[in-house]
Amino acid sequence: MPSFLPTVAKQLFKDIQKTYQEKTKIPDDLLIALRFVFGSCALQALDLVDQRSVTCVSSPSGRRAYQVIGGSGLLYTCYTSCHYCSCPAFAYTVLRRNESLLCKHILAAYLSQAMGLSQQEALSDQQMSSILSGRAARTDT
Amino acid sequence: MADILTLVFRTFNQHNGKPKDFKSIAPSKCSTLVVGDCSVNRSLLILAAVTAASELGLKVSFFTQVQIQSLPGSLQESMSNLSPDNLKKIKFSYPRSLEDLLQDVASLHESASGSAAPPSLIIVDGLEGYLRGPGVSGGLQQAEQSSAAHISALLYDTAAFLTQTLEERAASLAPCRVIASFQSEWEGHAGGDSSDPVLSVLDRYFQVRCTLDQDWNSAPAVAGPQDTWHVYLSGAGITEDPIAKDEEVSSLAREWRLVICPNRSMEFTMV
């Protein structure tokens, strides 16, 4: 996913990763920067991280993806190498209106990765294929 | 750059004869969207598949809704390495709906667990047929945009994963590229337009666009009627490519003229 980000956002995630590893918290200046770069979805994404809503699923082939439980309880799939989310906000504000760079679920995936707070889950290759294609949110639930 | 398409243009070059420098074209991870008339798009994609399989020995996964009945005209005469064994490297799949296409592309990673190498080239012919088909509800613009983003992102993510797999297992076959085609119907402009909302979504994920515009002003051929098309490469994958910036030849190779002869053979000339 990093190639889809502007340089300022890449640097911000690096700073968050480094600081969180040292202090296990994000200082105010980085929170302000996060809000400045990503707008209102920054706070919503941090809420999702706090609730441990991001799961990194992987299968024996080595393929990975993120699954994020949204505020409504629905499960959304995000890819690891580019920006895509199956949520309505991504369709409307990112694709249609071109007003945002990403949605809160993708941002939560970035933040969870930087802070080391994503859940891990192993799936079969076939389950992974179903999740990636959107045919199943998560086949074992 | 779009390495496979550049190889196609050079291989079927009207004036220079057959190129001898296949290996001189640097492999590119950039995915390419061919935007033009659907039948010309399809012929170009078949040329790309056959060229990649026969000249570079790459495995190709070719997805289309239309049954491929025959190879484009004069292809067998034009290509020295064309053989049944090389053609076996191309796997044609015919998903009927967007849902089937998503499932087929999403399953490609499963081959990475087996002994066989995964494909180095994924081709999707006629995205418009999948995005505007009966599987997409009511032809709503937002639904089309979401579907376009889903399949494009899945292709991007799959190619990124297979590139990593190929680099670990068979580096000479890496990277995995994606070439897809799309016919824009926006304002009746077959060549596509930046205001086409679906095309603008596709452009987010495909770093190179290969636009095919019919050249209505070309002089009629002496030998008989023929189609002439203006072919040009654009997009971030071209303008931000450090090699393309530095090499004069690369920058010149962004525009080509395509002539489709009465026997349906395709000849490219650098503009």
Short mmCIF file of N, CA, C and O in Angstrom, two decimals, chain B residues 33-102:
data_model
loop_
_atom_site.label_atom_id
_atom_site.label_comp_id
_atom_site.label_asym_id
_atom_site.label_seq_id
_atom_site.Cartn_x
_atom_site.Cartn_y
_atom_site.Cartn_z
N LEU B 33 -3.63 -0.49 -18.96
CA LEU B 33 -5.03 -0.53 -19.39
C LEU B 33 -5.09 -0.10 -20.85
O LEU B 33 -4.68 1.01 -21.20
N VAL B 34 -5.58 -0.98 -21.71
CA VAL B 34 -5.75 -0.67 -23.13
C VAL B 34 -7.16 -0.12 -23.31
O VAL B 34 -8.14 -0.78 -22.97
N VAL B 35 -7.24 1.11 -23.82
CA VAL B 35 -8.55 1.78 -23.96
C VAL B 35 -8.80 2.06 -25.43
O VAL B 35 -8.10 2.85 -26.06
N GLY B 36 -9.81 1.40 -25.99
CA GLY B 36 -10.13 1.61 -27.40
C GLY B 36 -11.31 0.76 -27.80
O GLY B 36 -12.08 0.31 -26.95
N ASP B 37 -11.43 0.52 -29.10
CA ASP B 37 -12.50 -0.31 -29.62
C ASP B 37 -12.32 -1.76 -29.16
O ASP B 37 -11.20 -2.29 -29.21
N CYS B 38 -13.41 -2.41 -28.77
CA CYS B 38 -13.27 -3.72 -28.12
C CYS B 38 -12.63 -4.78 -29.03
O CYS B 38 -11.84 -5.60 -28.57
N SER B 39 -12.93 -4.75 -30.34
CA SER B 39 -12.37 -5.81 -31.19
C SER B 39 -10.87 -5.58 -31.42
O SER B 39 -10.09 -6.54 -31.46
N VAL B 40 -10.47 -4.32 -31.56
CA VAL B 40 -9.03 -4.03 -31.72
C VAL B 40 -8.30 -4.31 -30.41
O VAL B 40 -7.21 -4.88 -30.39
N ASN B 41 -8.94 -3.94 -29.29
CA ASN B 41 -8.37 -4.24 -27.97
C ASN B 41 -8.08 -5.74 -27.86
O ASN B 41 -7.00 -6.15 -27.42
N ARG B 42 -9.08 -6.56 -28.24
CA ARG B 42 -8.95 -8.01 -28.08
C ARG B 42 -7.79 -8.54 -28.93
O ARG B 42 -6.98 -9.35 -28.47
N SER B 43 -7.70 -8.07 -30.18
CA SER B 43 -6.61 -8.52 -31.06
C SER B 43 -5.25 -8.15 -30.46
O SER B 43 -4.31 -8.96 -30.49
N LEU B 44 -5.16 -6.93 -29.91
CA LEU B 44 -3.89 -6.49 -29.31
C LEU B 44 -3.54 -7.35 -28.10
O LEU B 44 -2.37 -7.73 -27.90
N LEU B 45 -4.55 -7.68 -27.29
CA LEU B 45 -4.29 -8.51 -26.10
C LEU B 45 -3.86 -9.93 -26.50
O LEU B 45 -2.99 -10.53 -25.85
N ILE B 46 -4.45 -10.46 -27.57
CA ILE B 46 -4.04 -11.81 -28.02
C ILE B 46 -2.59 -11.75 -28.52
O ILE B 46 -1.78 -12.64 -28.23
N LEU B 47 -2.28 -10.68 -29.27
CA LEU B 47 -0.88 -10.52 -29.71
C LEU B 47 0.05 -10.46 -28.51
O LEU B 47 1.13 -11.07 -28.51
N ALA B 48 -0.35 -9.74 -27.48
CA ALA B 48 0.48 -9.61 -26.27
C ALA B 48 0.67 -10.97 -25.61
O ALA B 48 1.79 -11.32 -25.20
N ALA B 49 -0.41 -11.74 -25.51
CA ALA B 49 -0.33 -13.07 -24.88
C ALA B 49 0.60 -13.98 -25.67
O ALA B 49 1.48 -14.64 -25.09
N VAL B 50 0.41 -14.01 -26.97
CA VAL B 50 1.22 -14.92 -27.81
C VAL B 50 2.68 -14.47 -27.82
O VAL B 50 3.60 -15.30 -27.74
N THR B 51 2.91 -13.17 -27.88
CA THR B 51 4.28 -12.66 -27.88
C THR B 51 4.98 -12.99 -26.56
O THR B 51 6.13 -13.44 -26.55
N ALA B 52 4.28 -12.78 -25.44
CA ALA B 52 4.88 -13.06 -24.13
C ALA B 52 5.19 -14.54 -23.99
O ALA B 52 6.24 -14.92 -23.46
N ALA B 53 4.28 -15.40 -24.47
CA ALA B 53 4.47 -16.85 -24.33
C ALA B 53 5.56 -17.36 -25.27
O ALA B 53 6.44 -18.14 -24.86
N SER B 54 5.55 -16.91 -26.51
CA SER B 54 6.46 -17.49 -27.50
C SER B 54 7.84 -16.84 -27.47
O SER B 54 8.85 -17.52 -27.63
N GLU B 55 7.92 -15.54 -27.26
CA GLU B 55 9.22 -14.87 -27.33
C GLU B 55 9.90 -14.79 -25.96
O GLU B 55 11.13 -14.77 -25.88
N LEU B 56 9.11 -14.72 -24.89
CA LEU B 56 9.72 -14.60 -23.56
C LEU B 56 9.52 -15.86 -22.71
O LEU B 56 10.06 -15.96 -21.61
N GLY B 57 8.72 -16.80 -23.21
CA GLY B 57 8.50 -18.05 -22.47
C GLY B 57 7.71 -17.87 -21.19
O GLY B 57 7.84 -18.64 -20.25
N LEU B 58 6.85 -16.83 -21.16
CA LEU B 58 6.10 -16.53 -19.94
C LEU B 58 4.77 -17.28 -19.91
O LEU B 58 4.14 -17.49 -20.95
N LYS B 59 4.35 -17.66 -18.71
CA LYS B 59 3.01 -18.22 -18.53
C LYS B 59 2.00 -17.09 -18.49
O LYS B 59 2.23 -16.06 -17.85
N VAL B 60 0.89 -17.28 -19.21
CA VAL B 60 -0.11 -16.22 -19.33
C VAL B 60 -1.48 -16.75 -18.89
O VAL B 60 -1.88 -17.85 -19.28
N SER B 61 -2.17 -15.98 -18.08
CA SER B 61 -3.58 -16.27 -17.78
C SER B 61 -4.43 -15.24 -18.51
O SER B 61 -4.27 -14.04 -18.28
N PHE B 62 -5.28 -15.71 -19.41
CA PHE B 62 -6.06 -14.83 -20.28
C PHE B 62 -7.54 -15.00 -19.94
O PHE B 62 -8.11 -16.07 -20.11
N PHE B 63 -8.16 -13.91 -19.46
CA PHE B 63 -9.58 -13.96 -19.09
C PHE B 63 -10.41 -13.15 -20.10
O PHE B 63 -10.08 -12.00 -20.39
N THR B 64 -11.44 -13.76 -20.61
CA THR B 64 -12.31 -13.07 -21.56
C THR B 64 -13.70 -13.69 -21.52
O THR B 64 -13.85 -14.86 -21.13
N GLN B 65 -14.71 -12.90 -21.94
CA GLN B 65 -16.06 -13.44 -22.04
C GLN B 65 -16.31 -14.02 -23.42
O GLN B 65 -17.27 -14.75 -23.63
N VAL B 66 -15.43 -13.66 -24.37
CA VAL B 66 -15.65 -14.04 -25.77
C VAL B 66 -14.75 -15.21 -26.13
O VAL B 66 -13.53 -15.14 -25.92
N GLN B 67 -15.34 -16.26 -26.66
CA GLN B 67 -14.57 -17.45 -27.05
C GLN B 67 -13.54 -17.05 -28.12
O GLN B 67 -13.89 -16.41 -29.11
N ILE B 68 -12.27 -17.41 -27.89
CA ILE B 68 -11.23 -17.12 -28.88
C ILE B 68 -11.25 -18.25 -29.90
O ILE B 68 -10.89 -19.39 -29.60
N GLN B 69 -11.68 -17.93 -31.13
CA GLN B 69 -11.81 -18.97 -32.16
C GLN B 69 -10.53 -19.14 -32.96
O GLN B 69 -10.23 -20.24 -33.44
N SER B 70 -9.79 -18.05 -33.16
CA SER B 70 -8.58 -18.16 -33.99
C SER B 70 -7.61 -17.05 -33.60
O SER B 70 -8.00 -16.04 -33.00
N LEU B 71 -6.36 -17.23 -33.98
CA LEU B 71 -5.35 -16.21 -33.71
C LEU B 71 -5.48 -15.11 -34.76
O LEU B 71 -5.95 -15.34 -35.87
N PRO B 72 -5.06 -13.87 -34.42
CA PRO B 72 -5.12 -12.78 -35.40
C PRO B 72 -4.37 -13.14 -36.68
O PRO B 72 -3.40 -13.91 -36.65
N GLY B 73 -4.82 -12.59 -37.79
CA GLY B 73 -4.27 -12.90 -39.10
C GLY B 73 -2.76 -12.78 -39.19
O GLY B 73 -2.17 -11.91 -38.57
N SER B 74 -2.17 -13.68 -39.94
CA SER B 74 -0.74 -13.71 -40.25
C SER B 74 0.17 -13.86 -39.01
O SER B 74 1.37 -13.74 -39.13
N LEU B 75 -0.42 -14.13 -37.86
CA LEU B 75 0.39 -14.25 -36.65
C LEU B 75 1.37 -15.41 -36.77
O LEU B 75 2.55 -15.30 -36.40
N GLN B 76 0.88 -16.52 -37.30
CA GLN B 76 1.73 -17.70 -37.37
C GLN B 76 2.92 -17.48 -38.30
O GLN B 76 3.99 -18.02 -38.08
N GLU B 77 2.73 -16.69 -39.35
CA GLU B 77 3.84 -16.40 -40.26
C GLU B 77 4.82 -15.41 -39.63
O GLU B 77 6.02 -15.45 -39.88
N SER B 78 4.31 -14.53 -38.81
CA SER B 78 5.13 -13.44 -38.28
C SER B 78 6.06 -13.88 -37.16
O SER B 78 7.09 -13.28 -36.94
N MET B 79 5.67 -14.92 -36.43
CA MET B 79 6.41 -15.23 -35.22
C MET B 79 7.23 -16.50 -35.38
O MET B 79 6.69 -17.58 -35.60
N SER B 80 8.53 -16.32 -35.25
CA SER B 80 9.44 -17.45 -35.48
C SER B 80 9.30 -18.53 -34.41
O SER B 80 9.48 -19.71 -34.70
N ASN B 81 8.98 -18.14 -33.20
CA ASN B 81 8.97 -19.10 -32.10
C ASN B 81 7.59 -19.69 -31.81
O ASN B 81 7.38 -20.31 -30.78
N LEU B 82 6.64 -19.44 -32.71
CA LEU B 82 5.29 -19.90 -32.46
C LEU B 82 5.21 -21.42 -32.61
O LEU B 82 5.51 -21.97 -33.66
N SER B 83 4.83 -22.09 -31.55
CA SER B 83 4.69 -23.55 -31.60
C SER B 83 3.60 -23.95 -30.62
O SER B 83 3.27 -23.19 -29.71
N PRO B 84 3.03 -25.16 -30.81
CA PRO B 84 1.98 -25.60 -29.88
C PRO B 84 2.46 -25.57 -28.43
O PRO B 84 1.69 -25.22 -27.53
N ASP B 85 3.73 -25.93 -28.20
CA ASP B 85 4.25 -25.92 -26.83
C ASP B 85 4.21 -24.52 -26.22
O ASP B 85 3.88 -24.34 -25.04
N ASN B 86 4.59 -23.53 -27.03
CA ASN B 86 4.55 -22.16 -26.53
C ASN B 86 3.12 -21.69 -26.27
O ASN B 86 2.85 -20.99 -25.30
N LEU B 87 2.22 -22.09 -27.18
CA LEU B 87 0.83 -21.67 -27.00
C LEU B 87 0.20 -22.31 -25.76
O LEU B 87 -0.73 -21.76 -25.19
N LYS B 88 0.75 -23.47 -25.36
CA LYS B 88 0.22 -24.13 -24.15
C LYS B 88 0.51 -23.31 -22.89
O LYS B 88 -0.05 -23.56 -21.83
N LYS B 89 1.44 -22.35 -22.99
CA LYS B 89 1.73 -21.50 -21.85
C LYS B 89 0.59 -20.51 -21.58
O LYS B 89 0.57 -19.84 -20.56
N ILE B 90 -0.31 -20.39 -22.56
CA ILE B 90 -1.44 -19.46 -22.38
C ILE B 90 -2.65 -20.26 -21.90
O ILE B 90 -3.06 -21.22 -22.55
N LYS B 91 -3.20 -19.86 -20.76
CA LYS B 91 -4.40 -20.52 -20.25
C LYS B 91 -5.58 -19.56 -20.43
O LYS B 91 -5.61 -18.49 -19.82
N PHE B 92 -6.49 -19.96 -21.33
CA PHE B 92 -7.68 -19.14 -21.55
C PHE B 92 -8.77 -19.54 -20.56
O PHE B 92 -9.03 -20.73 -20.36
N SER B 93 -9.37 -18.54 -19.92
CA SER B 93 -10.49 -18.78 -19.01
C SER B 93 -11.64 -17.88 -19.44
O SER B 93 -11.41 -16.76 -19.92
N TYR B 94 -12.84 -18.38 -19.28
CA TYR B 94 -14.00 -17.64 -19.78
C TYR B 94 -15.02 -17.36 -18.67
O TYR B 94 -16.14 -17.87 -18.70
N PRO B 95 -14.64 -16.58 -17.64
CA PRO B 95 -15.63 -16.22 -16.62
C PRO B 95 -16.76 -15.42 -17.25
O PRO B 95 -16.51 -14.51 -18.05
N ARG B 96 -17.99 -15.76 -16.90
CA ARG B 96 -19.14 -15.14 -17.56
C ARG B 96 -19.58 -13.86 -16.89
O ARG B 96 -20.18 -13.00 -17.53
N SER B 97 -19.31 -13.73 -15.60
CA SER B 97 -19.79 -12.55 -14.87
C SER B 97 -18.63 -11.95 -14.08
O SER B 97 -17.57 -12.57 -13.92
N LEU B 98 -18.88 -10.75 -13.57
CA LEU B 98 -17.87 -10.09 -12.74
C LEU B 98 -17.55 -10.94 -11.51
O LEU B 98 -16.39 -11.08 -11.12
N GLU B 99 -18.58 -11.55 -10.93
CA GLU B 99 -18.39 -12.38 -9.74
C GLU B 99 -17.44 -13.55 -10.07
O GLU B 99 -16.54 -13.87 -9.29
N ASP B 100 -17.66 -14.17 -11.23
CA ASP B 100 -16.80 -15.31 -11.63
C ASP B 100 -15.37 -14.83 -11.90
O ASP B 100 -14.41 -15.51 -11.56
N LEU B 101 -15.24 -13.65 -12.54
CA LEU B 101 -13.91 -13.11 -12.82
C LEU B 101 -13.16 -12.83 -11.52
O LEU B 101 -11.98 -13.17 -11.37
N LEU B 102 -13.87 -12.21 -10.55
CA LEU B 102 -13.24 -11.92 -9.25
C LEU B 102 -12.77 -13.21 -8.58
O LEU B 102 -11.67 -13.28 -8.04
#
